[in-house]
PDB file of C-alpha atoms and ligand atoms in Angstrom:
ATOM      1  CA  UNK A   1       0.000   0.000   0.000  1.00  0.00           C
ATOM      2  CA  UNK A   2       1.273   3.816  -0.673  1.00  0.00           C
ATOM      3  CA  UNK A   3       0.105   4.549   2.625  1.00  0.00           C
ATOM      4  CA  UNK A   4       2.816   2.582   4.403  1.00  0.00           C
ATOM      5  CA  UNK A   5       5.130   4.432   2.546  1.00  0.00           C
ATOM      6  CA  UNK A   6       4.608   7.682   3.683  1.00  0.00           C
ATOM      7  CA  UNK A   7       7.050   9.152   6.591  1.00  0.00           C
ATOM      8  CA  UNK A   8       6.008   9.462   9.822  1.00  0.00           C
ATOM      9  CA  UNK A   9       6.710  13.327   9.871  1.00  0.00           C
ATOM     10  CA  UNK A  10       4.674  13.728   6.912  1.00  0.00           C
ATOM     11  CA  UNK A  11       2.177  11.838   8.141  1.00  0.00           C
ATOM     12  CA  UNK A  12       1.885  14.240  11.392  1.00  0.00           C
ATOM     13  CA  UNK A  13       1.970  17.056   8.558  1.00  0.00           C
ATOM     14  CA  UNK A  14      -1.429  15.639   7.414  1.00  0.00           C
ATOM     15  CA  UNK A  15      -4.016  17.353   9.704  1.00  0.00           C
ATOM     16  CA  UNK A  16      -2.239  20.200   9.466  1.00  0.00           C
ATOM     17  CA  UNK A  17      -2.565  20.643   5.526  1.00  0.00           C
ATOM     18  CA  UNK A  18      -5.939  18.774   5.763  1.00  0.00           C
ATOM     19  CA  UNK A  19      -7.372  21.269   7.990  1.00  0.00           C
ATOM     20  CA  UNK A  20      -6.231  24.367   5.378  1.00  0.00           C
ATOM     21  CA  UNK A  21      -7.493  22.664   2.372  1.00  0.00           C
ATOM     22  CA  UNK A  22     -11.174  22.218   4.160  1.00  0.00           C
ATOM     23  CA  UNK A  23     -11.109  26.230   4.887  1.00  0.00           C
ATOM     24  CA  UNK A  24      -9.615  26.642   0.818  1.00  0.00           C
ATOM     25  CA  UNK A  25     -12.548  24.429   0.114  1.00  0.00           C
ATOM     26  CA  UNK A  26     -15.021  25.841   2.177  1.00  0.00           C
ATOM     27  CA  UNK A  27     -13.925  29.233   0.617  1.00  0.00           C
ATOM     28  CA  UNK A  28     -14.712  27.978  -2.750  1.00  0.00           C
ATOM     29  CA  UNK A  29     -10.737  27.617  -4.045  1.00  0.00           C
ATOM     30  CA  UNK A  30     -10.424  24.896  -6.572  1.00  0.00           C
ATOM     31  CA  UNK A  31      -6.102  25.038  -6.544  1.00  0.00           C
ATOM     32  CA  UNK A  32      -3.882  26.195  -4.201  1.00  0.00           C
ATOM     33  CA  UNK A  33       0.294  26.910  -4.997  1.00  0.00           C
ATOM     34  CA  UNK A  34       3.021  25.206  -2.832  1.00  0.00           C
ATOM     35  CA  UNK A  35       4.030  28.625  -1.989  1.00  0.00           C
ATOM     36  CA  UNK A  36       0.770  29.510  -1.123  1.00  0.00           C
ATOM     37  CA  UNK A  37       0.490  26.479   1.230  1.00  0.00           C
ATOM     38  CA  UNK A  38       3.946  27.467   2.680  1.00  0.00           C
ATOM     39  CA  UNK A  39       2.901  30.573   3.963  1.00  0.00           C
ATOM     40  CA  UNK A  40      -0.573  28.922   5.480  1.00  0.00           C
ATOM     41  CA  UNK A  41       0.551  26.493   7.106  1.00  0.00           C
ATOM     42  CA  UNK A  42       4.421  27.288   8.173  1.00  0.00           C
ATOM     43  CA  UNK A  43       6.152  24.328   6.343  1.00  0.00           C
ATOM     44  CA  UNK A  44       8.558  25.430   3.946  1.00  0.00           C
ATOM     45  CA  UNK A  45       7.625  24.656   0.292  1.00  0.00           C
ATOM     46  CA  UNK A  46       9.761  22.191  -0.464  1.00  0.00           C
ATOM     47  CA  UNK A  47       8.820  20.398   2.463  1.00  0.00           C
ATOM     48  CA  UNK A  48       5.263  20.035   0.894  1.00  0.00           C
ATOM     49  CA  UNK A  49       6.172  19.180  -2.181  1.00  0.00           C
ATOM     50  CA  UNK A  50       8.088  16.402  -1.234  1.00  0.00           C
ATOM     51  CA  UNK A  51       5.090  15.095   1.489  1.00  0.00           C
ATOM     52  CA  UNK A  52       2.884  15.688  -1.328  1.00  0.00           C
ATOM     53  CA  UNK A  53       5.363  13.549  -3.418  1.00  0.00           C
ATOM     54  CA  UNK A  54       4.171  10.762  -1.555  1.00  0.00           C
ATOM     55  CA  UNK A  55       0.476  10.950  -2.313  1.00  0.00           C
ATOM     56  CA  UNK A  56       1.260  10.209  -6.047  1.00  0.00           C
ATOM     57  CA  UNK A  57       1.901  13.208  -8.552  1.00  0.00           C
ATOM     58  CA  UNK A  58      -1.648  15.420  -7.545  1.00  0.00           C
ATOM     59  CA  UNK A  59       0.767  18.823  -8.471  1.00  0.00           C
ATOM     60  CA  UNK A  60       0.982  20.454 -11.956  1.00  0.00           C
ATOM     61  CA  UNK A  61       3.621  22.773 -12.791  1.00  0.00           C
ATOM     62  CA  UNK A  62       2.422  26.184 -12.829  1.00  0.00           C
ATOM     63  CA  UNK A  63      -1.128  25.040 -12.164  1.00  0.00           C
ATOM     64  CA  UNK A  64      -0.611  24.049  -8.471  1.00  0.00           C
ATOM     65  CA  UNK A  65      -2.883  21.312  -6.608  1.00  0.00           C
ATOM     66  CA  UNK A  66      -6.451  20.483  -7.031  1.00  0.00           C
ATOM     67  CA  UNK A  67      -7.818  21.526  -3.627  1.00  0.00           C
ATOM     68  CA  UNK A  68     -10.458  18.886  -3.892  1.00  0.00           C
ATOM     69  CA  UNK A  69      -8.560  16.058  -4.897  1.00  0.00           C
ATOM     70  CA  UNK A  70      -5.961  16.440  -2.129  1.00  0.00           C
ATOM     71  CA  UNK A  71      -8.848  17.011   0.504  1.00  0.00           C
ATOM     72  CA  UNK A  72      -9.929  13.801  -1.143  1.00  0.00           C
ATOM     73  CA  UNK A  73      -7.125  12.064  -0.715  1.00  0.00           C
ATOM     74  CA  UNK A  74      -6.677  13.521   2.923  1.00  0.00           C
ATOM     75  CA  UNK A  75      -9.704  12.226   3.892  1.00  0.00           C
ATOM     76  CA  UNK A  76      -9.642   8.861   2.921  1.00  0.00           C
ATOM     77  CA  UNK A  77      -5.978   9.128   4.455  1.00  0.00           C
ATOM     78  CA  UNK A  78      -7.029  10.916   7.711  1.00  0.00           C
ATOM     79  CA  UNK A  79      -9.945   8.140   7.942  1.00  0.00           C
ATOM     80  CA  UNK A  80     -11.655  11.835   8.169  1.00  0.00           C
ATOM     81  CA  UNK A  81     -14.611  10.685   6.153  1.00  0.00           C
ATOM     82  CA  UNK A  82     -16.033   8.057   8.363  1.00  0.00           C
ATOM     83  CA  UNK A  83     -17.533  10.176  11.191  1.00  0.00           C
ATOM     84  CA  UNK A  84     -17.740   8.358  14.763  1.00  0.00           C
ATOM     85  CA  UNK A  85     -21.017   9.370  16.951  1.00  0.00           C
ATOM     86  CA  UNK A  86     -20.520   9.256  20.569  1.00  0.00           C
ATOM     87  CA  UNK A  87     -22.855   9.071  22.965  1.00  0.00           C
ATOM     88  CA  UNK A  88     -22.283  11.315  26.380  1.00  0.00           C
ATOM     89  CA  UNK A  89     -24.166   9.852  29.847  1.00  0.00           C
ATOM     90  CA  UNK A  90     -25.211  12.690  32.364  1.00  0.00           C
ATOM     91  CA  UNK A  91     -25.291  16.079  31.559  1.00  0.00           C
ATOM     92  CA  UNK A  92     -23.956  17.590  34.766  1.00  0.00           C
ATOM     93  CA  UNK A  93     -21.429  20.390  34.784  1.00  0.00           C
ATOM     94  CA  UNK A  94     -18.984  18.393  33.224  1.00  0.00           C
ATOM     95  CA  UNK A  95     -21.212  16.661  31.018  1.00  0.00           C
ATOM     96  CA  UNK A  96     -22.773  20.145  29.490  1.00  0.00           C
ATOM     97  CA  UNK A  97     -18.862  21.199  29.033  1.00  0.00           C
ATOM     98  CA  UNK A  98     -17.944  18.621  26.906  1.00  0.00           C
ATOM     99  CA  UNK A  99     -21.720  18.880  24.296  1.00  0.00           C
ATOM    100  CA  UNK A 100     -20.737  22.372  24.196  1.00  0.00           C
ATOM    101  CA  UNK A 101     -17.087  21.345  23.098  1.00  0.00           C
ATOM    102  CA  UNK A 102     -18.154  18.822  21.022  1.00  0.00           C
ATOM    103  CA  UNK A 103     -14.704  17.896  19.740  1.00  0.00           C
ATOM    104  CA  UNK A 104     -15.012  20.610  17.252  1.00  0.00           C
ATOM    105  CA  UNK A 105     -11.347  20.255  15.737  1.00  0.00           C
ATOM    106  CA  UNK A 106     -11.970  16.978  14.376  1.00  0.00           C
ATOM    107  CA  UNK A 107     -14.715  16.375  11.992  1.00  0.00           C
ATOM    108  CA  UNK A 108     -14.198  12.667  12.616  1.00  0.00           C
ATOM    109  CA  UNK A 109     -16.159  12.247  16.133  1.00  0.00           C
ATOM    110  CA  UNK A 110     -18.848  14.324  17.453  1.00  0.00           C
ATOM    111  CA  UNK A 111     -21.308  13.459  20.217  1.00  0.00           C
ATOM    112  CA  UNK A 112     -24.606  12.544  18.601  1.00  0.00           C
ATOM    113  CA  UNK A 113     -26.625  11.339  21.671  1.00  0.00           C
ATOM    114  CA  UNK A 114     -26.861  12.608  25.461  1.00  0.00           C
ATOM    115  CA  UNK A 115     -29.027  10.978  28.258  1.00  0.00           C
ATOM    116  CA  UNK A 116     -29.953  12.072  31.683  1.00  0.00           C
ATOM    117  CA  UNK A 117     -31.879  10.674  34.836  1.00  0.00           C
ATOM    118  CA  UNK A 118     -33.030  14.290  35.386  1.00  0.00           C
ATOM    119  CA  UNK A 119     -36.449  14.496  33.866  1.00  0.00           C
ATOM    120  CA  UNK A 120     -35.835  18.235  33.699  1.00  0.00           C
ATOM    121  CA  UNK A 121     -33.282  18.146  31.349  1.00  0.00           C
ATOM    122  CA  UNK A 122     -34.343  14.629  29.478  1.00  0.00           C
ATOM    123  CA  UNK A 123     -36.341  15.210  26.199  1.00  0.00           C
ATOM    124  CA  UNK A 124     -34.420  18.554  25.515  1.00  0.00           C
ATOM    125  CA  UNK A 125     -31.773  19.827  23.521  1.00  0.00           C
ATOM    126  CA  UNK A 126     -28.116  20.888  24.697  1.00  0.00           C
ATOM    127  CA  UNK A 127     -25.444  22.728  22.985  1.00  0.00           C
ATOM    128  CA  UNK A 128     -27.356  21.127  20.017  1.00  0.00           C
ATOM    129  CA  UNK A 129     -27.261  17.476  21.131  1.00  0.00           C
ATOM    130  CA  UNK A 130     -30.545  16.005  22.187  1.00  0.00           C
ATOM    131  CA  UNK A 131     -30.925  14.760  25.470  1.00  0.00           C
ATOM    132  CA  UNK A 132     -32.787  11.266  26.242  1.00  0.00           C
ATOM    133  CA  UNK A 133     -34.162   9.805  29.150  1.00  0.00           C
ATOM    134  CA  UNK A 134     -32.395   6.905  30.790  1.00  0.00           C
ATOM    135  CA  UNK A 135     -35.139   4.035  29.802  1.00  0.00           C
ATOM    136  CA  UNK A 136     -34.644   5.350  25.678  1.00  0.00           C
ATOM    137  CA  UNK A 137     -30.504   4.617  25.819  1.00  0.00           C
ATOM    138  CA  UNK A 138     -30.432   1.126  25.242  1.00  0.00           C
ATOM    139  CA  UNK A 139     -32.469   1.220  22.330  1.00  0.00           C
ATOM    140  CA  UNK A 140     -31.291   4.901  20.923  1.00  0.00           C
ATOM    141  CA  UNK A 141     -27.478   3.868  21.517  1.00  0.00           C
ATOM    142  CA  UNK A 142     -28.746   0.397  18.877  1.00  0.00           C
ATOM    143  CA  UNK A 143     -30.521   2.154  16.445  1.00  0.00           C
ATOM    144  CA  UNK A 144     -27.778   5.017  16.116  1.00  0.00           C
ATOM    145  CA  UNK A 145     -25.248   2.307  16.165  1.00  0.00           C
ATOM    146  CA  UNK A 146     -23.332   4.184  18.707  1.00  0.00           C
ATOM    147  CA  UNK A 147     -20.238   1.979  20.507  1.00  0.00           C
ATOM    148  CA  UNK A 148     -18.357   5.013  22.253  1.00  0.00           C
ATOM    149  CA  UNK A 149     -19.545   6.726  25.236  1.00  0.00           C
ATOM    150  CA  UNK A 150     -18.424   9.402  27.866  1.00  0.00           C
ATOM    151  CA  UNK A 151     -18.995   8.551  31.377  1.00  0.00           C
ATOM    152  CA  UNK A 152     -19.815  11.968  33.629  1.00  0.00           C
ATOM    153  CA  UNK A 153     -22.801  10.652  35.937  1.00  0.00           C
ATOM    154  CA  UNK A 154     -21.395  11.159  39.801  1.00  0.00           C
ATOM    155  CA  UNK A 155     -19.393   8.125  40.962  1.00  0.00           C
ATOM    156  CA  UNK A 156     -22.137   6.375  42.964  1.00  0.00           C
ATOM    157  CA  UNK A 157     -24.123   6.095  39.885  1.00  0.00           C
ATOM    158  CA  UNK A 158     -21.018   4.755  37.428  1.00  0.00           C
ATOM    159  CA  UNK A 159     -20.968   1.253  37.967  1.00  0.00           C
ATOM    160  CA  UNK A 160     -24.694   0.676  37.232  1.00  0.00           C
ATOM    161  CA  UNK A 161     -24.546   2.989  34.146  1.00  0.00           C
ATOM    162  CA  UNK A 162     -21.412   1.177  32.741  1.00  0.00           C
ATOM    163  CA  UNK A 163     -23.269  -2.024  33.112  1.00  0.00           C
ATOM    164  CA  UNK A 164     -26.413  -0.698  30.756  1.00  0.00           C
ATOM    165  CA  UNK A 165     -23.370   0.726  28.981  1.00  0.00           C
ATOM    166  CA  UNK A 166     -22.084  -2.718  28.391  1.00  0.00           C
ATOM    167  CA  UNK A 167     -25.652  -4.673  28.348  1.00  0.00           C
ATOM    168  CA  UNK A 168     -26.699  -2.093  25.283  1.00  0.00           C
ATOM    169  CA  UNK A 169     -23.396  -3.560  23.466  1.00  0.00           C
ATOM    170  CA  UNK A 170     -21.145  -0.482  24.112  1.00  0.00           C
ATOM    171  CA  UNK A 171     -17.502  -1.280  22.711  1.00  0.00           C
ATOM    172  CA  UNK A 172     -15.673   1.628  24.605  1.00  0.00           C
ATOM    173  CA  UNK A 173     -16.595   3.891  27.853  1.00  0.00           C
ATOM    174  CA  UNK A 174     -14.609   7.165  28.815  1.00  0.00           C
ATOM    175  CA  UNK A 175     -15.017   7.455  31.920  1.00  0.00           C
ATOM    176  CA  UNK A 176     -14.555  11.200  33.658  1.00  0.00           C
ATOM    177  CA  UNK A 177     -15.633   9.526  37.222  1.00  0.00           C
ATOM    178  CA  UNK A 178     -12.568   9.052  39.598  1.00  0.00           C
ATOM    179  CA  UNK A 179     -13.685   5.007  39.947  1.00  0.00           C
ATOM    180  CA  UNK A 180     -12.390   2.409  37.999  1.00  0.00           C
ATOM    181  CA  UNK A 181     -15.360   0.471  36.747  1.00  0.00           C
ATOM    182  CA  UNK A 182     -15.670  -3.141  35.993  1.00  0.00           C
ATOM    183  CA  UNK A 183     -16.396  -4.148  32.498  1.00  0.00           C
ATOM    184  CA  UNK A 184     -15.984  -7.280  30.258  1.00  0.00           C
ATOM    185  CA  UNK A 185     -12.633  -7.710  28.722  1.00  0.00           C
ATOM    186  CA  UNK A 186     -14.653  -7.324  25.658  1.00  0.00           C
ATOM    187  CA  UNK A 187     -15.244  -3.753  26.489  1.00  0.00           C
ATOM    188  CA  UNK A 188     -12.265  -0.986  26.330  1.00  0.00           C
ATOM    189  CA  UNK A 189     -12.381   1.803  29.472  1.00  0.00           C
ATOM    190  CA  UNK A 190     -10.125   4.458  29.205  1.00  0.00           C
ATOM    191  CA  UNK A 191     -10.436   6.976  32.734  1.00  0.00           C
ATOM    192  CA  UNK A 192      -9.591  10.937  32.191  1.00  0.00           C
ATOM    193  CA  UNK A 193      -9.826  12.038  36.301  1.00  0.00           C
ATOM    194  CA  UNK A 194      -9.041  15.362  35.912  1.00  0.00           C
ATOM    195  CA  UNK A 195      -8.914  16.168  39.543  1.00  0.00           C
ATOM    196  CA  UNK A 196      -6.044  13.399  39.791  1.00  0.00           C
ATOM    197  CA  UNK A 197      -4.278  14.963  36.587  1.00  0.00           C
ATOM    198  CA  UNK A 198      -4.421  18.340  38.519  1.00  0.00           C
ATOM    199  CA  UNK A 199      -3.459  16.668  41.236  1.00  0.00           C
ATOM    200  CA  UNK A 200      -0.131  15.036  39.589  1.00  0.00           C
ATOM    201  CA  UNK A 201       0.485  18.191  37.837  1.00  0.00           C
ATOM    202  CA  UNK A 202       0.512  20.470  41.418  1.00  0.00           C
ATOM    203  CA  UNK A 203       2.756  17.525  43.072  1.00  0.00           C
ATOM    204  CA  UNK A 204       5.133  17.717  40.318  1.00  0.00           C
ATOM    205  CA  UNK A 205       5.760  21.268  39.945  1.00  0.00           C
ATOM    206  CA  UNK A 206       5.978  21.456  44.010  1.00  0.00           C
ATOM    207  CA  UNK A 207       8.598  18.597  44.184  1.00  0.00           C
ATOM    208  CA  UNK A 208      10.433  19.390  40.951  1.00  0.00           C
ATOM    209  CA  UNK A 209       9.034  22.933  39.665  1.00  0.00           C
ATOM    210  CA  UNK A 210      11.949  24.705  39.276  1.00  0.00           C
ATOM    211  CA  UNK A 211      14.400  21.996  38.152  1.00  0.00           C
ATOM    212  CA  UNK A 212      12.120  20.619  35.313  1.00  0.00           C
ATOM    213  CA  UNK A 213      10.577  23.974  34.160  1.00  0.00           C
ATOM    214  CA  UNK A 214      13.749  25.109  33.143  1.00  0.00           C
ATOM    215  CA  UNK A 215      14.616  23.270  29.990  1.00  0.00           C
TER     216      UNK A 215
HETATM  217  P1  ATP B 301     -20.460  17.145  37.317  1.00  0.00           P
HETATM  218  O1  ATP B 301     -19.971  16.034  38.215  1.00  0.00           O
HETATM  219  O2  ATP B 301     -20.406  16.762  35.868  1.00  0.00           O
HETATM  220  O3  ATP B 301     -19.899  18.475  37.603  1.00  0.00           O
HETATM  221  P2  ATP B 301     -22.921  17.898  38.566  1.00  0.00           P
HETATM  222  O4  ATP B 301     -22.260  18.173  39.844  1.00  0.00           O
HETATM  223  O5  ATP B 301     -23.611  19.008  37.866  1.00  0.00           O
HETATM  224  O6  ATP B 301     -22.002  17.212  37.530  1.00  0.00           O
HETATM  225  P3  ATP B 301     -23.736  15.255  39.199  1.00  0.00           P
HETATM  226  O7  ATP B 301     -24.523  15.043  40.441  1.00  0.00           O
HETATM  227  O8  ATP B 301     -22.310  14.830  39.179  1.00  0.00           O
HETATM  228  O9  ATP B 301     -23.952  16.742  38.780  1.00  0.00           O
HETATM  229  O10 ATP B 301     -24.513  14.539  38.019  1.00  0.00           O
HETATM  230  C1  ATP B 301     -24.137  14.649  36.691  1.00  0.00           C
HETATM  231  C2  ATP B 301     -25.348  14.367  35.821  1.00  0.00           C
HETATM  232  O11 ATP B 301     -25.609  12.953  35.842  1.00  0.00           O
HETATM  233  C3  ATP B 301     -26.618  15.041  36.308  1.00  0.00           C
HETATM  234  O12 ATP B 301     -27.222  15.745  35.229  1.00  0.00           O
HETATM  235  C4  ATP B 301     -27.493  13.896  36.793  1.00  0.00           C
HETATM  236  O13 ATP B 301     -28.864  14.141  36.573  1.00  0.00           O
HETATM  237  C5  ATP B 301     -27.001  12.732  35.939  1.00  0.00           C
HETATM  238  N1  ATP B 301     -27.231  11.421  36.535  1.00  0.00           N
HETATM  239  C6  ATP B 301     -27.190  11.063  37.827  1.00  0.00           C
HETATM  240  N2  ATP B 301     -27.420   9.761  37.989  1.00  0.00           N
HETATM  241  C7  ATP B 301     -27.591   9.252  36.759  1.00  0.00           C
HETATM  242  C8  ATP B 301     -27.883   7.948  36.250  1.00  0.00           C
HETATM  243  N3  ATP B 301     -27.992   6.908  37.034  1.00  0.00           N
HETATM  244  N4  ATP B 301     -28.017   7.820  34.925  1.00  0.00           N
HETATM  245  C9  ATP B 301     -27.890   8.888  34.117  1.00  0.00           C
HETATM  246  N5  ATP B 301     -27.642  10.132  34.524  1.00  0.00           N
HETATM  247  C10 ATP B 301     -27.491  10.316  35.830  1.00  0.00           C
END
């Protein structure tokens, strides 16, 4: 496969160029110059030619690149054309952060699909996600085909709701709750506790602060 082929710094130059094409595109562009691209996107121009060297021969000589055929290829490359929905379980303060975020600087994941005990907030919608009661996520998460979601109920509550997680055939929870919960080895858990990250962060720079900082 080409793909294989392709450097591993280029590769990290991908999103960077893919991103600047989309806003070219967006802008109506149809070709864009190396030198153009240089200046965009801080990579000198020979730089790009050569990473775009590795996507096959998409530049013409005085023409430049096709906009949409490199966002093309970028896409398919990037895996940026297959869009992940995610669904995100209690929409508490932390919760109502992250549908407002809504992983805006990918276009590859997005949160599709909230749900909430709270009747108050269940049957609403939330930084433009809509909100579902409890009893609908088993058969919402199924018919969306949703197998990612974000765990912010409080921590009493995060062991049951990673079991209906699990029982509604949920491949992989992030969990924001500072437990660990128990899942099948089927399922994949990945824990972001921010308040132990802060935590590690504040210990650090109070043990080591000044010797670390410094270089
Ligand atoms: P955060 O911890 O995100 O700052 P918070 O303090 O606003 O949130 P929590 O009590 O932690 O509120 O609850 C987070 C959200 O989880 C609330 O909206 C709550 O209604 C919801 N919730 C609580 N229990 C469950 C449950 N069993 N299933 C689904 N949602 C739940």
């Amino acid at each position: 496969m080409a793909e294989a082929k392709i450097p591993k710094a280029t590769a990290k130059r991908l999103p960077i160029y893919y991103r600047y094409l989309n806003i070219l595109f967006n802008a109506g562009k149809q070709r864009v110059s190396s030198t153009e691209l240089s200046e965009a996107v801080q990579v000198d121009s020979a730089t790009i030619r050569r990473d775009f060297s590795y996507f096959g021969a998409l530049g013409k000589r005085g023409y430049g690149y096709d906009v949409e055929n490199l966002l093309n290829f970028f896409k398919k490359t990037l895996n940026q054309d297959h869009l992940t929905n995610v669904a995100l379980i209690g929409v508490g303060n932390l919760g109502h952060a992250l549908l407002n975020y809504n992983f805006r600087q990918t276009n590859s994941v997005r949160i599709s699909a909230a749900f909430d005990i709270n009747e108050a907030i269940a049957n609403t919608i939330q930084s433009g996600v809509p909100v579902y009661p409890m009893a609908e996520m088993k058969e919402q998460l199924q018919i969306q085909q949703v197998d990612v979601a974000i765990l912010t109920v409080p921590i009493e509550d995060a062991q049951i709701v990673a079991d209906e997680l699990v029982d509604a055939g949920v491949k992989g929870i992030m969990n924001f709750t500072p437990i660990r919960v128990s899942v099948p080895a089927t399922v994949r858990v990945q824990n972001v506790d921010l308040a132990n990250e802060l935590q590690t962060l504040i210990y650090f720079l109070d043990h080591y602060g000044s010797e670390t900082t410094n270089n």
